[in-house]
Amino acid sequence: MQFIDKRSTQKNNGRYYTPSNMVCFILDTANYCGDNILQKHIIDNSCGDGAFLCEIVRRYIEVSLQNKYSTEQIKHDLECYIHGIEIEKSEYQKCIDNLNKITELSGICNIQWDIKNTDALTCQDYNGKMDFVVGNPPYVRVHNLLDYSSVKQFYLTQQGMTDLYIVFYEIGINMLGKTGVLCYINPSSLFNSLAAKLLRKSLIQNQLLKKVIDLKHMQIFNATTYTAIVLLSQEKNNCIEYENYETQKIETLKYKDFYLDGNFYFSNPKNLIKIKNILFRQPEKNIVDVKNGFATLCDNFFIGQFDFDEYTIPVIKSSTGVTAQCFYPYDKNGKYIPFDELIKVPKIKDYYFQNAERLKSRSLENKNIWHIFGRSQGILDTWKNKYAINALIRHIDDIKLTPCPAGVGSYSGLYILTELSFNEIKDILLQQEFVDYIQSLGKYKQG
Ligand SMILES: C[S@@+](CC[C@H](N)C(=O)[O-])C[C@H]1O[C@@H](n2cnc3c(N)ncnc32)[C@H](O)[C@@H]1O
């Protein structure tokens, strides 16, 4: 199924509409279908203009009509069982208008909707009462919020900096009745971010997690956010159904097999055993170190071809394995060469003066030292033997491993420091097992 539609456009403050076919998919995942929905309380506690609530109302009317409910009964049920919260006045108003348009089609008018224009963080009216909690909670870093105090009362924020969607888990779980289910779509950083660590622990300890549908590289919000659909239920689970949306593969995984060292790792049970062995092994010493290559923050000044030879070294672009020249204003110990020293070479002086403005406009660690790379990473290892490797790997064929001898730098990717030979490291990395391992870490980047 293709989920991107024209409604999935970004709104201000990182808010995104949920495309209507995705809404249907989430409601189906929560089993909000058929007669199961009648006289059941449901809420979207961050309802925006009503993407979820509109489909909920459509479903409720359809099933009620199939069950020959009167218009009066349907009106009563819509007012009694369907709930929403939205903080923005204009979104709230749009939501009411959208819902009215739907009910008017069935000749049901003047509904007193139970949609509140308020802050879900301070609203406790629904606690313990909901059969279904659904939605696409706001994804905003809480330090961007104007009023931080209401966030601090939540247990899941105790470990500091967090994302608002984590708080919405606590809010949603509090709203669940004894047999309630919650189904959210949210960033897949839930699997491994530090901010969500306490959330993961609490989902496992309380045996709430029931199903995860990992949307992998599918970008449903036209934004570089990797998303997953997460289903919770109060029925005391000890294993989950994990679906990889890309491959359509479904695995049943025991909590103890995928919740490892405080993170969620998803793969097939056989791979998870390997991951467990990797995570909990006690190596006598590290045989490889993987580090980030140069970050000049102005590659088209520092990397290319130059009409001077002084202070230049070869560099390898780790993402492609291609070699270029690098203007490298550092000595062999990684100390930067003072500006006054460098500009004794007339061509270097001209080069700096032609480009001073854009070098100064970088986001620098120290604004006064603008003539060097933007970050110091990689510099201390320039004169060591190493291998450049790309950072984004999905398939074996993507792996670009390139020898990067002493005196050659690497940028735009990673490099590996090891005593192993090129062939030894190549044999380890160029195999499906390594790619499976990377995939199970679930750390995605666009592209
Ligand atoms: C990601 S959007 C989702 C909207 C809608 N549920 C959808 O799926 O299209 C999140 C919504 O949460 C609202 N919101 C943000 N903070 C809120 C809060 N503290 N209480 C209630 N709603 C909030 C935003 O205004 C936004 O409309």
Short mmCIF file of C-alpha atoms and ligand atoms in Angstrom, two decimals:
data_model
loop_
_atom_site.label_atom_id
_atom_site.label_comp_id
_atom_site.label_asym_id
_atom_site.label_seq_id
_atom_site.Cartn_x
_atom_site.Cartn_y
_atom_site.Cartn_z
CA MET A 1 0.00 0.00 0.00
CA GLN A 2 1.30 3.49 -0.83
CA PHE A 3 0.76 5.86 2.08
CA ILE A 4 1.94 9.27 0.95
CA ASP A 5 -0.92 11.50 -0.07
CA LYS A 6 -1.29 15.21 -0.50
CA ARG A 7 -2.56 15.66 3.06
CA SER A 8 0.73 14.45 4.49
CA THR A 9 2.25 17.91 4.35
CA GLN A 10 4.22 19.42 7.15
CA LYS A 11 2.56 21.87 9.41
CA ASN A 12 4.33 24.24 11.73
CA ASN A 13 6.27 22.98 14.74
CA GLY A 14 6.93 19.52 13.33
CA ARG A 15 3.26 18.63 13.08
CA TYR A 16 2.18 16.30 10.32
CA TYR A 17 -1.18 15.17 9.05
CA THR A 18 -1.68 11.45 8.87
CA PRO A 19 -2.67 10.28 5.37
CA SER A 20 -6.16 8.74 5.35
CA ASN A 21 -5.09 5.27 4.20
CA MET A 22 -2.55 5.19 7.05
CA VAL A 23 -5.30 6.18 9.48
CA CYS A 24 -7.37 3.19 8.26
CA PHE A 25 -4.39 0.90 8.61
CA ILE A 26 -3.79 2.02 12.21
CA LEU A 27 -7.45 1.65 13.18
CA ASP A 28 -7.48 -1.84 11.65
CA THR A 29 -4.30 -2.70 13.58
CA ALA A 30 -6.06 -1.62 16.79
CA ASN A 31 -9.04 -3.77 15.70
CA TYR A 32 -11.31 -0.74 15.72
CA CYS A 33 -13.58 -2.42 13.18
CA GLY A 34 -16.99 -4.03 12.82
CA ASP A 35 -19.31 -4.57 15.77
CA ASN A 36 -16.29 -4.42 18.08
CA ILE A 37 -16.52 -0.60 18.03
CA LEU A 38 -20.09 -0.22 19.25
CA GLN A 39 -20.39 1.46 22.66
CA LYS A 40 -16.60 1.55 23.01
CA HIS A 41 -14.82 4.73 24.06
CA ILE A 42 -12.12 5.96 21.73
CA ILE A 43 -9.89 9.04 21.88
CA ASP A 44 -7.31 10.79 19.75
CA ASN A 45 -5.61 12.96 22.37
CA SER A 46 -3.80 15.15 19.82
CA CYS A 47 -6.43 15.12 17.12
CA GLY A 48 -5.35 18.02 14.89
CA ASP A 49 -8.00 18.63 12.24
CA GLY A 50 -9.45 15.17 12.87
CA ALA A 51 -7.72 12.75 10.50
CA PHE A 52 -8.39 9.85 12.90
CA LEU A 53 -11.68 11.10 14.32
CA CYS A 54 -13.24 11.52 10.85
CA GLU A 55 -12.54 7.88 9.97
CA ILE A 56 -13.70 6.79 13.43
CA VAL A 57 -17.00 8.63 12.95
CA ARG A 58 -17.40 7.18 9.45
CA ARG A 59 -16.90 3.68 10.81
CA TYR A 60 -19.22 4.25 13.76
CA ILE A 61 -22.06 5.46 11.55
CA GLU A 62 -21.60 2.63 9.06
CA VAL A 63 -21.64 -0.11 11.70
CA SER A 64 -24.55 1.53 13.55
CA LEU A 65 -26.61 1.66 10.35
CA GLN A 66 -25.80 -2.00 9.66
CA ASN A 67 -27.15 -2.70 13.15
CA LYS A 68 -30.27 -0.63 12.36
CA TYR A 69 -29.60 2.02 15.04
CA SER A 70 -31.90 5.04 14.95
CA THR A 71 -30.52 8.49 14.12
CA GLU A 72 -31.12 9.48 17.74
CA GLN A 73 -29.16 6.50 19.03
CA ILE A 74 -26.26 7.18 16.63
CA LYS A 75 -26.18 10.85 17.65
CA HIS A 76 -26.11 9.83 21.32
CA ASP A 77 -23.28 7.33 20.74
CA LEU A 78 -21.14 9.76 18.75
CA GLU A 79 -21.45 12.27 21.60
CA CYS A 80 -20.81 9.66 24.29
CA TYR A 81 -18.07 7.39 22.90
CA ILE A 82 -15.91 9.49 20.59
CA HIS A 83 -13.44 11.90 22.17
CA GLY A 84 -10.64 14.19 21.13
CA ILE A 85 -8.19 16.76 22.48
CA GLU A 86 -6.43 19.44 20.46
CA ILE A 87 -4.41 22.34 21.84
CA GLU A 88 -4.55 24.63 18.78
CA LYS A 89 -7.80 26.57 18.50
CA SER A 90 -7.77 26.69 14.68
CA GLU A 91 -7.09 22.94 14.34
CA TYR A 92 -9.78 22.19 16.88
CA GLN A 93 -12.28 24.29 14.93
CA LYS A 94 -11.34 22.57 11.66
CA CYS A 95 -11.80 19.21 13.36
CA ILE A 96 -15.35 20.06 14.46
CA ASP A 97 -16.18 21.34 10.95
CA ASN A 98 -14.76 18.19 9.35
CA LEU A 99 -16.74 15.93 11.69
CA ASN A 100 -19.96 17.87 11.04
CA LYS A 101 -19.48 17.49 7.29
CA ILE A 102 -19.38 13.72 7.71
CA THR A 103 -22.41 13.37 9.98
CA GLU A 104 -24.49 15.77 7.88
CA LEU A 105 -24.10 13.37 4.96
CA SER A 106 -26.08 10.86 7.04
CA GLY A 107 -28.62 13.47 8.13
CA ILE A 108 -27.30 13.62 11.70
CA CYS A 109 -27.05 17.24 12.86
CA ASN A 110 -26.30 19.40 15.91
CA ILE A 111 -23.94 16.97 17.53
CA GLN A 112 -22.36 18.12 20.77
CA TRP A 113 -18.93 16.65 20.06
CA ASP A 114 -16.75 15.73 22.99
CA ILE A 115 -13.68 17.36 21.50
CA LYS A 116 -11.77 19.56 23.92
CA ASN A 117 -9.67 22.53 22.90
CA THR A 118 -7.16 22.07 25.68
CA ASP A 119 -3.71 20.78 26.61
CA ALA A 120 -3.62 16.98 26.83
CA LEU A 121 -0.81 17.26 29.36
CA THR A 122 -3.13 18.77 31.92
CA CYS A 123 -6.38 17.00 31.05
CA GLN A 124 -7.24 14.02 33.26
CA ASP A 125 -10.92 13.65 32.35
CA TYR A 126 -10.42 10.43 30.41
CA ASN A 127 -8.05 8.56 32.70
CA GLY A 128 -8.90 4.86 33.02
CA LYS A 129 -11.96 5.20 30.79
CA MET A 130 -10.87 4.49 27.21
CA ASP A 131 -11.21 1.26 25.24
CA PHE A 132 -9.07 2.67 22.41
CA VAL A 133 -6.43 5.39 22.34
CA VAL A 134 -5.18 6.14 18.84
CA GLY A 135 -3.25 8.83 17.04
CA ASN A 136 -0.12 10.40 15.77
CA PRO A 137 1.20 12.27 18.79
CA PRO A 138 3.15 15.50 18.33
CA TYR A 139 6.83 14.98 17.66
CA VAL A 140 8.51 17.99 19.22
CA ARG A 141 11.56 18.13 21.42
CA VAL A 142 10.27 19.26 24.78
CA HIS A 143 12.96 21.86 25.22
CA ASN A 144 11.30 23.66 22.29
CA LEU A 145 8.12 24.02 24.32
CA LEU A 146 7.32 27.38 25.83
CA ASP A 147 5.91 25.88 29.00
CA TYR A 148 8.14 23.08 30.20
CA SER A 149 6.66 22.75 33.70
CA SER A 150 3.72 20.55 32.71
CA VAL A 151 6.11 18.06 31.08
CA LYS A 152 8.09 17.60 34.26
CA GLN A 153 5.21 15.97 36.16
CA PHE A 154 5.41 12.90 33.90
CA TYR A 155 7.28 9.82 35.06
CA LEU A 156 8.70 9.07 31.62
CA THR A 157 10.47 12.42 31.44
CA GLN A 158 12.48 11.87 34.62
CA GLN A 159 15.65 11.11 32.70
CA GLY A 160 15.82 14.57 31.20
CA MET A 161 15.55 15.75 27.61
CA THR A 162 12.76 14.05 25.81
CA ASP A 163 10.37 14.15 22.87
CA LEU A 164 6.74 15.05 23.35
CA TYR A 165 5.53 11.80 21.79
CA ILE A 166 7.04 9.97 24.79
CA VAL A 167 4.91 12.06 27.14
CA PHE A 168 1.89 11.18 24.99
CA TYR A 169 2.57 7.50 25.66
CA GLU A 170 2.21 8.15 29.36
CA ILE A 171 -0.92 10.23 28.78
CA GLY A 172 -2.43 7.55 26.49
CA ILE A 173 -1.60 4.64 28.80
CA ASN A 174 -3.18 6.53 31.71
CA MET A 175 -6.34 6.84 29.64
CA LEU A 176 -6.70 3.10 29.01
CA GLY A 177 -9.44 1.14 30.74
CA LYS A 178 -8.81 -2.41 32.01
CA THR A 179 -9.00 -4.01 28.57
CA GLY A 180 -7.97 -0.97 26.53
CA VAL A 181 -5.61 -0.87 23.56
CA LEU A 182 -3.42 1.96 22.35
CA CYS A 183 -2.13 2.33 18.81
CA TYR A 184 0.15 5.20 17.82
CA ILE A 185 2.29 6.01 14.85
CA ASN A 186 5.50 7.65 16.01
CA PRO A 187 9.23 7.95 15.28
CA SER A 188 11.11 4.65 15.41
CA SER A 189 13.63 6.37 17.69
CA LEU A 190 11.41 4.78 20.31
CA PHE A 191 13.42 1.56 19.69
CA ASN A 192 16.80 2.91 20.72
CA SER A 193 16.94 6.61 21.69
CA LEU A 194 18.20 7.55 25.12
CA ALA A 195 15.14 9.74 25.65
CA ALA A 196 12.81 6.74 25.22
CA LYS A 197 14.78 4.39 27.48
CA LEU A 198 12.38 4.67 30.40
CA LEU A 199 9.41 4.26 28.05
CA ARG A 200 10.85 1.00 26.69
CA LYS A 201 11.49 -0.26 30.19
CA SER A 202 7.99 0.57 31.30
CA LEU A 203 6.36 -1.03 28.21
CA ILE A 204 8.27 -4.25 28.91
CA GLN A 205 7.86 -4.29 32.69
CA ASN A 206 4.13 -3.68 32.42
CA GLN A 207 3.84 -6.21 29.58
CA LEU A 208 2.01 -3.71 27.42
CA LEU A 209 3.79 -4.09 24.08
CA LYS A 210 1.81 -6.29 21.70
CA LYS A 211 2.77 -5.42 18.14
CA VAL A 212 5.29 -3.30 16.22
CA ILE A 213 4.97 -2.52 12.53
CA ASP A 214 8.26 -1.07 11.42
CA LEU A 215 7.75 1.16 8.39
CA LYS A 216 11.52 1.07 7.81
CA HIS A 217 12.58 3.42 5.00
CA MET A 218 9.03 4.32 3.98
CA GLN A 219 8.63 8.08 4.42
CA ILE A 220 4.94 8.65 4.98
CA PHE A 221 5.18 12.22 6.23
CA ASN A 222 7.37 13.64 3.45
CA ALA A 223 9.95 14.33 6.14
CA THR A 224 13.05 12.50 7.18
CA THR A 225 11.41 10.81 10.11
CA TYR A 226 11.46 7.05 10.36
CA THR A 227 8.24 5.77 11.77
CA ALA A 228 6.67 2.73 13.33
CA ILE A 229 3.17 1.75 14.37
CA VAL A 230 3.07 0.52 17.94
CA LEU A 231 0.19 -1.41 19.50
CA LEU A 232 -0.15 -1.74 23.27
CA SER A 233 -2.71 -3.78 25.14
CA GLN A 234 -3.50 -4.32 28.80
CA GLU A 235 -3.67 -8.10 28.44
CA LYS A 236 -0.17 -8.82 29.87
CA ASN A 237 1.84 -9.80 26.82
CA ASN A 238 5.23 -11.49 26.95
CA CYS A 239 5.93 -11.63 23.25
CA ILE A 240 5.15 -9.36 20.31
CA GLU A 241 4.32 -9.62 16.69
CA TYR A 242 6.97 -7.69 14.77
CA GLU A 243 6.23 -6.81 11.15
CA ASN A 244 8.82 -5.43 8.76
CA TYR A 245 6.61 -3.38 6.48
CA GLU A 246 9.14 -3.40 3.64
CA THR A 247 9.52 -7.16 3.44
CA GLN A 248 6.04 -7.90 4.85
CA LYS A 249 7.72 -10.48 7.09
CA ILE A 250 6.14 -11.12 10.47
CA GLU A 251 8.03 -12.58 13.42
CA THR A 252 6.79 -13.55 16.85
CA LEU A 253 9.46 -12.39 19.29
CA LYS A 254 9.73 -12.95 23.02
CA TYR A 255 10.37 -9.85 25.10
CA LYS A 256 13.61 -11.32 26.44
CA ASP A 257 14.91 -11.87 22.91
CA PHE A 258 14.47 -8.35 21.47
CA TYR A 259 14.72 -6.15 24.59
CA LEU A 260 18.48 -6.18 25.03
CA ASP A 261 20.53 -3.83 27.12
CA GLY A 262 17.64 -1.35 27.36
CA ASN A 263 17.02 -1.15 23.59
CA PHE A 264 14.72 -2.86 21.12
CA TYR A 265 16.45 -4.88 18.41
CA PHE A 266 14.25 -6.30 15.69
CA SER A 267 15.23 -9.13 13.41
CA ASN A 268 14.45 -12.83 13.16
CA PRO A 269 15.01 -14.92 16.33
CA LYS A 270 18.21 -16.47 14.91
CA ASN A 271 19.79 -13.05 14.26
CA LEU A 272 18.69 -11.80 17.65
CA ILE A 273 20.73 -14.55 19.30
CA LYS A 274 23.79 -13.36 17.37
CA ILE A 275 23.11 -9.77 18.40
CA LYS A 276 22.80 -10.83 22.02
CA ASN A 277 26.20 -12.52 21.75
CA ILE A 278 27.72 -9.39 20.24
CA LEU A 279 26.20 -7.09 22.86
CA PHE A 280 27.14 -9.14 25.87
CA ARG A 281 30.51 -10.45 24.77
CA GLN A 282 33.51 -9.42 26.85
CA PRO A 283 36.36 -8.93 24.38
CA GLU A 284 39.85 -8.97 25.79
CA LYS A 285 40.65 -5.95 23.71
CA ASN A 286 38.97 -4.01 20.94
CA ILE A 287 40.28 -5.08 17.58
CA VAL A 288 38.61 -2.28 15.66
CA ASP A 289 37.75 1.34 16.32
CA VAL A 290 35.27 3.07 14.04
CA LYS A 291 35.37 6.86 13.88
CA ASN A 292 33.99 9.79 11.93
CA GLY A 293 36.11 11.24 9.13
CA PHE A 294 36.96 14.95 8.71
CA ALA A 295 34.12 17.42 9.10
CA THR A 296 35.36 20.62 7.45
CA LEU A 297 31.85 22.16 7.31
CA CYS A 298 32.95 23.66 4.00
CA ASP A 299 34.08 20.79 1.79
CA ASN A 300 34.18 22.85 -1.38
CA PHE A 301 36.79 25.11 0.19
CA PHE A 302 38.98 22.42 1.79
CA ILE A 303 38.55 19.60 -0.74
CA GLY A 304 39.15 19.67 -4.48
CA GLN A 305 42.09 20.72 -6.67
CA PHE A 306 44.41 23.58 -5.63
CA ASP A 307 46.95 25.69 -7.44
CA PHE A 308 49.36 25.34 -4.51
CA ASP A 309 50.93 22.18 -2.99
CA GLU A 310 51.82 23.45 0.47
CA TYR A 311 49.63 22.08 3.30
CA THR A 312 47.79 19.64 1.06
CA ILE A 313 47.28 15.91 1.53
CA PRO A 314 45.24 13.31 -0.38
CA VAL A 315 41.80 12.46 1.06
CA ILE A 316 39.32 9.69 0.39
CA LYS A 317 35.62 10.36 0.33
CA SER A 318 34.43 7.47 2.51
CA SER A 319 30.96 7.40 0.97
CA THR A 320 32.33 6.75 -2.54
CA GLY A 321 35.99 5.67 -2.18
CA VAL A 322 37.05 8.49 -4.55
CA THR A 323 40.34 10.31 -3.87
CA ALA A 324 40.82 14.11 -3.99
CA GLN A 325 43.23 16.71 -2.61
CA CYS A 326 42.62 18.35 0.74
CA PHE A 327 43.90 21.69 1.98
CA TYR A 328 45.00 20.53 5.44
CA PRO A 329 46.07 23.35 7.79
CA TYR A 330 47.44 21.03 10.50
CA ASP A 331 50.84 19.64 11.49
CA LYS A 332 51.68 15.95 11.94
CA ASN A 333 50.56 16.05 15.58
CA GLY A 334 47.14 17.33 14.59
CA LYS A 335 47.81 20.89 15.83
CA TYR A 336 46.47 23.60 13.56
CA ILE A 337 48.91 25.86 11.77
CA PRO A 338 48.47 29.52 12.79
CA PHE A 339 46.79 31.69 10.18
CA ASP A 340 49.78 34.07 9.98
CA GLU A 341 52.01 31.16 9.13
CA LEU A 342 49.74 29.82 6.41
CA ILE A 343 49.32 33.14 4.63
CA LYS A 344 53.04 33.39 4.07
CA VAL A 345 52.22 31.33 0.98
CA PRO A 346 50.76 34.01 -1.34
CA LYS A 347 48.31 31.67 -3.12
CA ILE A 348 46.97 30.43 0.22
CA LYS A 349 46.59 34.02 1.38
CA ASP A 350 44.54 34.87 -1.74
CA TYR A 351 42.48 31.72 -1.33
CA TYR A 352 41.61 32.62 2.28
CA PHE A 353 40.74 36.21 1.49
CA GLN A 354 38.46 35.18 -1.35
CA ASN A 355 36.56 32.78 0.91
CA ALA A 356 36.78 34.35 4.38
CA GLU A 357 33.09 35.16 4.67
CA ARG A 358 31.78 31.68 4.04
CA LEU A 359 34.42 30.13 6.28
CA LYS A 360 33.38 32.45 9.10
CA SER A 361 29.69 31.72 8.60
CA ARG A 362 30.11 28.04 9.54
CA SER A 363 28.86 26.88 12.91
CA LEU A 364 32.30 26.69 14.50
CA GLU A 365 33.51 25.26 17.79
CA ASN A 366 35.56 28.45 18.22
CA LYS A 367 34.42 31.49 16.18
CA ASN A 368 37.88 33.12 16.38
CA ILE A 369 39.63 30.21 14.69
CA TRP A 370 37.83 30.27 11.38
CA HIS A 371 40.66 29.21 9.06
CA ILE A 372 40.58 25.47 9.98
CA PHE A 373 38.07 22.62 9.72
CA GLY A 374 34.72 23.12 11.44
CA ARG A 375 35.26 20.08 13.68
CA SER A 376 38.43 18.39 14.89
CA GLN A 377 37.26 14.79 14.35
CA GLY A 378 39.59 12.49 12.40
CA ILE A 379 42.56 14.81 12.54
CA LEU A 380 44.56 12.89 15.16
CA ASP A 381 44.42 9.74 13.03
CA THR A 382 45.54 11.23 9.70
CA TRP A 383 49.00 9.75 10.08
CA LYS A 384 47.75 6.28 10.98
CA ASN A 385 46.96 3.36 8.71
CA LYS A 386 43.17 2.96 8.38
CA TYR A 387 40.27 2.02 6.07
CA ALA A 388 37.59 4.41 4.90
CA ILE A 389 34.01 3.09 4.92
CA ASN A 390 30.63 4.59 4.05
CA ALA A 391 28.09 5.20 6.82
CA LEU A 392 24.88 4.29 5.00
CA ILE A 393 24.60 0.60 4.33
CA ARG A 394 21.48 -1.29 3.34
CA HIS A 395 22.91 -4.09 1.17
CA ILE A 396 26.30 -5.79 0.82
CA ASP A 397 26.78 -4.05 -2.53
CA ASP A 398 26.55 -0.66 -0.78
CA ILE A 399 29.70 -1.27 1.27
CA LYS A 400 32.63 0.87 0.11
CA LEU A 401 35.75 -0.18 1.98
CA THR A 402 38.88 1.68 0.82
CA PRO A 403 42.45 1.51 2.20
CA CYS A 404 43.41 4.89 3.62
CA PRO A 405 47.12 4.76 4.48
CA ALA A 406 49.03 7.04 6.85
CA GLY A 407 49.10 10.56 5.47
CA VAL A 408 45.75 10.21 3.68
CA GLY A 409 42.64 11.69 5.30
CA SER A 410 39.03 10.53 5.08
CA TYR A 411 35.85 12.59 4.98
CA SER A 412 32.14 12.18 4.34
CA GLY A 413 31.78 8.92 6.24
CA LEU A 414 33.66 6.73 8.67
CA TYR A 415 37.07 5.14 8.98
CA ILE A 416 38.23 2.00 10.74
CA LEU A 417 41.40 1.76 12.81
CA THR A 418 42.57 -1.82 13.22
CA GLU A 419 45.57 -4.07 13.19
CA LEU A 420 43.71 -6.45 10.87
CA SER A 421 44.79 -6.57 7.24
CA PHE A 422 42.60 -5.20 4.46
CA ASN A 423 41.57 -8.72 3.41
CA GLU A 424 40.73 -9.76 6.97
CA ILE A 425 38.51 -6.74 7.59
CA LYS A 426 36.95 -7.11 4.15
CA ASP A 427 36.05 -10.75 4.85
CA ILE A 428 34.33 -9.73 8.07
CA LEU A 429 32.35 -6.82 6.65
CA LEU A 430 31.36 -8.03 3.20
CA GLN A 431 28.90 -10.62 4.34
CA GLN A 432 25.16 -10.77 4.84
CA GLU A 433 25.59 -11.38 8.57
CA PHE A 434 27.15 -7.92 8.97
CA VAL A 435 24.35 -6.27 6.97
CA ASP A 436 21.72 -8.10 9.06
CA TYR A 437 23.43 -6.85 12.18
CA ILE A 438 23.37 -3.23 10.98
CA GLN A 439 19.72 -3.54 10.02
CA SER A 440 18.78 -4.83 13.44
CA LEU A 441 20.29 -1.72 15.07
CA GLY A 442 17.44 0.20 13.48
CA LYS A 443 19.38 3.44 13.10
CA TYR A 444 18.22 4.86 9.82
CA LYS A 445 19.32 7.83 7.87
CA GLN A 446 17.76 9.27 4.77
CA GLY A 447 19.19 7.58 1.70
C1 LIG B 1 1.30 15.09 14.60
S1 LIG B 1 -0.13 16.10 14.70
C2 LIG B 1 -1.36 14.90 14.42
C3 LIG B 1 -2.69 15.45 14.14
C4 LIG B 1 -3.73 14.39 13.78
N1 LIG B 1 -3.93 13.46 14.89
C5 LIG B 1 -3.32 13.65 12.55
O1 LIG B 1 -2.87 12.50 12.69
O2 LIG B 1 -3.42 14.18 11.44
C6 LIG B 1 -0.17 16.41 16.42
C7 LIG B 1 -1.21 17.37 16.90
O3 LIG B 1 -1.04 17.49 18.31
C8 LIG B 1 -1.37 18.81 18.69
N2 LIG B 1 -0.76 19.05 20.00
C9 LIG B 1 0.51 19.42 20.28
N3 LIG B 1 0.67 19.52 21.61
C10 LIG B 1 -0.51 19.21 22.19
C11 LIG B 1 -0.96 19.14 23.53
N4 LIG B 1 -0.15 19.42 24.55
N5 LIG B 1 -2.25 18.78 23.75
C12 LIG B 1 -3.08 18.49 22.73
N6 LIG B 1 -2.71 18.55 21.42
C13 LIG B 1 -1.44 18.90 21.16
C14 LIG B 1 -0.81 19.64 17.57
O4 LIG B 1 -1.43 20.92 17.53
C15 LIG B 1 -1.13 18.77 16.35
O5 LIG B 1 -2.35 19.13 15.78
#
